[in-house]
Amino acid sequence: MKDFTLITGDQFLRELGVTFYMVGVALFLGSILGLLIGTALVVTRPGGILPNRVVSVVLTTIVNVIRSLPFIILLVAIVPFTRFVVGTSIGPAAAIVPLTVMIAPYIGRLVENSLLEVPSGIVEAARSMGATPWQIFVRFLLPEARGSLILALTTATIGLIDASAMAGVVGGGGIGDLAISYGYQRFDGFAMLVTVLSLIVIVQVIQAVGTGLARRVRRR
């Protein structure tokens, strides 16, 4: 490969693994936080299962503030927090912190939208049967919103892959950083082509799997 490019096959595979590592961990943590945020936004809103104006306003404000920041600015702005959490501001572990902070509110909004798509009649029917707020959420809202939630996580995963390309700012690495460091800064056209095609294939596969799973769940 060195006859055509500055990067090696091992280097490409290593950076591909770094991308999967950063995206996988950030998606796992962000999904947990996002599910909690989205659920809280739905149940505490006016007319929700457990309406609470203070919690609803505070959460909405936090989500809106974080989502207002471009990722590259968020990445740099929370460096002290990143250093506090993982003990360093450089490397893949340091990149996971801002990726998680970025994606959690994003997933929260997607979860909120998915849960709000559930017809209100289902919640009313559950209430009439004497279901508790927890039972309404677990046995009625979540099952009805499964297909939409899968599509939401699919969208979030693709967004994370997009954002991981900026991990190079904190030395996070990954194939996005490979494209910028070699393809753009060192004019290595082959490296750029390989990394771009790899990202396209990864995104297409994720989208196809997510769409297929959502369609399968909705048919049941």
Short mmCIF file of C-alpha atoms in Angstrom, two decimals:
data_model
loop_
_atom_site.label_atom_id
_atom_site.label_comp_id
_atom_site.label_asym_id
_atom_site.label_seq_id
_atom_site.Cartn_x
_atom_site.Cartn_y
_atom_site.Cartn_z
CA MET A 1 0.00 0.00 0.00
CA LYS A 2 2.95 2.32 0.60
CA ASP A 3 3.50 2.50 -3.18
CA PHE A 4 0.21 4.37 -3.45
CA THR A 5 -0.13 6.06 -0.09
CA LEU A 6 1.59 7.18 3.08
CA ILE A 7 -0.62 5.01 5.28
CA THR A 8 -0.27 1.27 5.84
CA GLY A 9 -2.92 -1.41 6.04
CA ASP A 10 -2.20 -2.01 9.72
CA GLN A 11 -2.46 1.70 10.41
CA PHE A 12 -5.81 1.89 8.65
CA LEU A 13 -7.19 -1.11 10.55
CA ARG A 14 -5.90 0.31 13.85
CA GLU A 15 -7.61 3.65 13.24
CA LEU A 16 -10.77 1.87 12.11
CA GLY A 17 -10.77 0.05 15.45
CA VAL A 18 -10.27 3.35 17.27
CA THR A 19 -13.31 4.78 15.48
CA PHE A 20 -15.46 1.80 16.48
CA TYR A 21 -14.15 2.05 20.05
CA MET A 22 -14.94 5.76 20.42
CA VAL A 23 -18.34 5.52 18.73
CA GLY A 24 -19.30 2.30 20.56
CA VAL A 25 -18.51 3.53 24.06
CA ALA A 26 -19.98 7.00 23.47
CA LEU A 27 -23.13 5.47 21.96
CA PHE A 28 -23.56 3.11 24.92
CA LEU A 29 -23.15 5.84 27.52
CA GLY A 30 -25.07 8.40 25.48
CA SER A 31 -27.97 5.98 24.93
CA ILE A 32 -28.37 5.39 28.66
CA LEU A 33 -28.27 9.10 29.45
CA GLY A 34 -30.39 9.96 26.41
CA LEU A 35 -33.08 7.45 27.34
CA LEU A 36 -33.24 8.93 30.84
CA ILE A 37 -33.32 12.51 29.51
CA GLY A 38 -35.93 11.77 26.84
CA THR A 39 -38.12 9.87 29.27
CA ALA A 40 -37.89 12.64 31.86
CA LEU A 41 -38.80 15.23 29.22
CA VAL A 42 -41.92 13.27 28.28
CA VAL A 43 -43.22 12.29 31.71
CA THR A 44 -42.61 15.72 33.32
CA ARG A 45 -44.07 17.83 30.51
CA PRO A 46 -47.52 19.43 31.04
CA GLY A 47 -50.08 16.67 30.65
CA GLY A 48 -47.40 13.99 31.10
CA ILE A 49 -47.53 10.99 33.41
CA LEU A 50 -45.72 12.87 36.21
CA PRO A 51 -45.90 16.57 35.28
CA ASN A 52 -43.22 18.71 36.92
CA ARG A 53 -42.66 22.17 35.45
CA VAL A 54 -39.34 22.83 37.20
CA VAL A 55 -37.72 19.57 36.06
CA SER A 56 -39.12 19.97 32.57
CA VAL A 57 -37.81 23.54 32.17
CA VAL A 58 -34.36 22.73 33.60
CA LEU A 59 -33.92 19.67 31.38
CA THR A 60 -35.16 21.47 28.30
CA THR A 61 -32.75 24.34 28.94
CA ILE A 62 -29.75 22.02 29.43
CA VAL A 63 -30.57 20.05 26.29
CA ASN A 64 -31.05 23.18 24.21
CA VAL A 65 -27.82 24.78 25.46
CA ILE A 66 -25.66 21.74 24.70
CA ARG A 67 -27.30 21.19 21.32
CA SER A 68 -26.68 24.84 20.44
CA LEU A 69 -22.91 24.33 20.50
CA PRO A 70 -21.09 23.08 17.40
CA PHE A 71 -19.23 19.89 18.33
CA ILE A 72 -15.79 21.31 17.59
CA ILE A 73 -16.43 24.13 20.13
CA LEU A 74 -17.91 21.75 22.70
CA LEU A 75 -14.87 19.51 22.27
CA VAL A 76 -12.52 22.31 23.28
CA ALA A 77 -14.77 24.06 25.81
CA ILE A 78 -15.10 21.03 28.09
CA VAL A 79 -11.42 20.06 28.09
CA PRO A 80 -11.15 20.71 31.88
CA PHE A 81 -14.18 18.48 32.47
CA THR A 82 -12.69 15.81 30.18
CA ARG A 83 -9.40 15.93 32.09
CA PHE A 84 -11.34 15.64 35.37
CA VAL A 85 -13.28 12.57 34.18
CA VAL A 86 -10.59 10.51 32.42
CA GLY A 87 -7.41 12.15 33.71
CA THR A 88 -6.24 13.31 30.30
CA SER A 89 -7.34 15.59 27.50
CA ILE A 90 -5.60 13.64 24.72
CA GLY A 91 -6.42 10.33 23.08
CA PRO A 92 -9.47 8.18 22.31
CA ALA A 93 -10.60 8.11 25.96
CA ALA A 94 -10.55 11.90 26.03
CA ALA A 95 -12.59 12.03 22.82
CA ILE A 96 -15.28 9.77 24.26
CA VAL A 97 -16.22 12.36 26.92
CA PRO A 98 -17.24 15.18 24.54
CA LEU A 99 -18.80 12.65 22.16
CA THR A 100 -20.98 11.39 25.02
CA VAL A 101 -21.82 14.92 26.19
CA MET A 102 -22.81 15.81 22.63
CA ILE A 103 -24.87 12.73 21.80
CA ALA A 104 -26.79 12.27 25.09
CA PRO A 105 -29.03 15.37 24.69
CA TYR A 106 -29.39 14.58 20.99
CA ILE A 107 -30.62 11.06 21.79
CA GLY A 108 -32.77 12.54 24.53
CA ARG A 109 -34.63 14.67 21.99
CA LEU A 110 -34.99 11.71 19.63
CA VAL A 111 -36.34 9.55 22.46
CA GLU A 112 -38.74 12.33 23.43
CA ASN A 113 -40.05 12.56 19.86
CA SER A 114 -40.39 8.77 19.64
CA LEU A 115 -42.38 8.54 22.86
CA LEU A 116 -44.60 11.46 21.87
CA GLU A 117 -45.52 9.60 18.67
CA VAL A 118 -47.36 7.02 20.77
CA PRO A 119 -51.10 7.80 20.53
CA SER A 120 -52.37 9.48 23.70
CA GLY A 121 -55.31 7.05 23.73
CA ILE A 122 -52.95 4.23 24.69
CA VAL A 123 -51.78 6.12 27.77
CA GLU A 124 -55.36 6.99 28.69
CA ALA A 125 -56.38 3.34 28.31
CA ALA A 126 -53.50 2.30 30.57
CA ARG A 127 -54.55 4.85 33.19
CA SER A 128 -58.14 3.64 33.06
CA MET A 129 -56.88 0.13 33.81
CA GLY A 130 -55.14 1.45 36.94
CA ALA A 131 -51.57 1.16 35.65
CA THR A 132 -48.89 2.98 37.63
CA PRO A 133 -46.62 5.55 35.91
CA TRP A 134 -43.83 2.95 35.77
CA GLN A 135 -46.17 0.34 34.25
CA ILE A 136 -47.45 2.86 31.71
CA PHE A 137 -43.90 3.62 30.63
CA VAL A 138 -42.55 0.04 30.56
CA ARG A 139 -45.59 -1.86 29.31
CA PHE A 140 -47.21 0.67 26.99
CA LEU A 141 -44.99 3.57 25.92
CA LEU A 142 -41.73 1.67 25.34
CA PRO A 143 -43.24 -1.26 23.39
CA GLU A 144 -45.22 1.09 21.17
CA ALA A 145 -42.19 3.28 20.48
CA ARG A 146 -39.64 0.48 19.83
CA GLY A 147 -39.50 0.91 16.06
CA SER A 148 -39.09 4.66 16.29
CA LEU A 149 -36.45 4.29 19.03
CA ILE A 150 -34.40 1.95 16.83
CA LEU A 151 -34.45 4.50 14.02
CA ALA A 152 -33.49 7.21 16.52
CA LEU A 153 -30.46 5.23 17.67
CA THR A 154 -29.53 4.58 14.06
CA THR A 155 -29.55 8.30 13.36
CA ALA A 156 -27.55 8.96 16.53
CA THR A 157 -24.94 6.35 15.58
CA ILE A 158 -24.40 7.94 12.19
CA GLY A 159 -24.14 11.35 13.84
CA LEU A 160 -21.49 9.99 16.21
CA ILE A 161 -19.42 8.62 13.34
CA ASP A 162 -19.62 12.04 11.74
CA ALA A 163 -18.52 13.76 14.95
CA SER A 164 -15.71 11.25 15.60
CA ALA A 165 -13.89 12.67 12.57
CA MET A 166 -13.10 15.70 14.74
CA ALA A 167 -11.49 13.56 17.44
CA GLY A 168 -8.12 14.42 15.92
CA VAL A 169 -8.35 17.81 17.64
CA VAL A 170 -7.66 16.02 20.93
CA GLY A 171 -5.46 13.34 19.40
CA GLY A 172 -8.30 10.85 19.43
CA GLY A 173 -7.41 9.29 16.09
CA GLY A 174 -9.85 7.26 14.00
CA ILE A 175 -10.29 7.03 10.25
CA GLY A 176 -11.79 10.53 10.07
CA ASP A 177 -8.60 11.90 11.55
CA LEU A 178 -6.66 9.72 9.10
CA ALA A 179 -8.47 11.40 6.20
CA ILE A 180 -7.67 14.87 7.52
CA SER A 181 -4.07 14.19 8.61
CA TYR A 182 -3.01 12.29 5.49
CA GLY A 183 -5.64 12.88 2.83
CA TYR A 184 -5.94 16.63 3.33
CA GLN A 185 -2.82 17.88 5.10
CA ARG A 186 -0.36 15.60 3.25
CA PHE A 187 -2.20 15.49 -0.06
CA ASP A 188 -2.50 11.69 0.04
CA GLY A 189 -5.40 11.16 -2.37
CA PHE A 190 -5.45 7.40 -1.90
CA ALA A 191 -5.76 7.73 1.88
CA MET A 192 -8.61 10.18 1.42
CA LEU A 193 -10.38 7.89 -1.04
CA VAL A 194 -10.08 4.81 1.16
CA THR A 195 -11.25 6.57 4.32
CA VAL A 196 -14.17 8.28 2.58
CA LEU A 197 -15.33 5.03 0.97
CA SER A 198 -14.98 3.25 4.32
CA LEU A 199 -17.14 5.85 6.06
CA ILE A 200 -19.76 5.63 3.33
CA VAL A 201 -19.91 1.83 3.59
CA ILE A 202 -20.11 1.91 7.40
CA VAL A 203 -22.93 4.46 7.37
CA GLN A 204 -24.85 2.55 4.69
CA VAL A 205 -24.58 -0.70 6.64
CA ILE A 206 -25.70 0.93 9.89
CA GLN A 207 -28.65 2.60 8.17
CA ALA A 208 -29.69 -0.64 6.46
CA VAL A 209 -29.49 -2.64 9.68
CA GLY A 210 -31.37 0.02 11.68
CA THR A 211 -34.11 0.38 9.07
CA GLY A 212 -34.47 -3.39 8.78
CA LEU A 213 -34.72 -3.89 12.54
CA ALA A 214 -37.28 -1.07 12.90
CA ARG A 215 -39.41 -2.52 10.08
CA ARG A 216 -39.25 -5.98 11.66
CA VAL A 217 -40.27 -4.67 15.09
CA ARG A 218 -43.17 -2.67 13.69
CA ARG A 219 -44.58 -5.72 11.88
CA ARG A 220 -44.92 -7.64 15.14
#
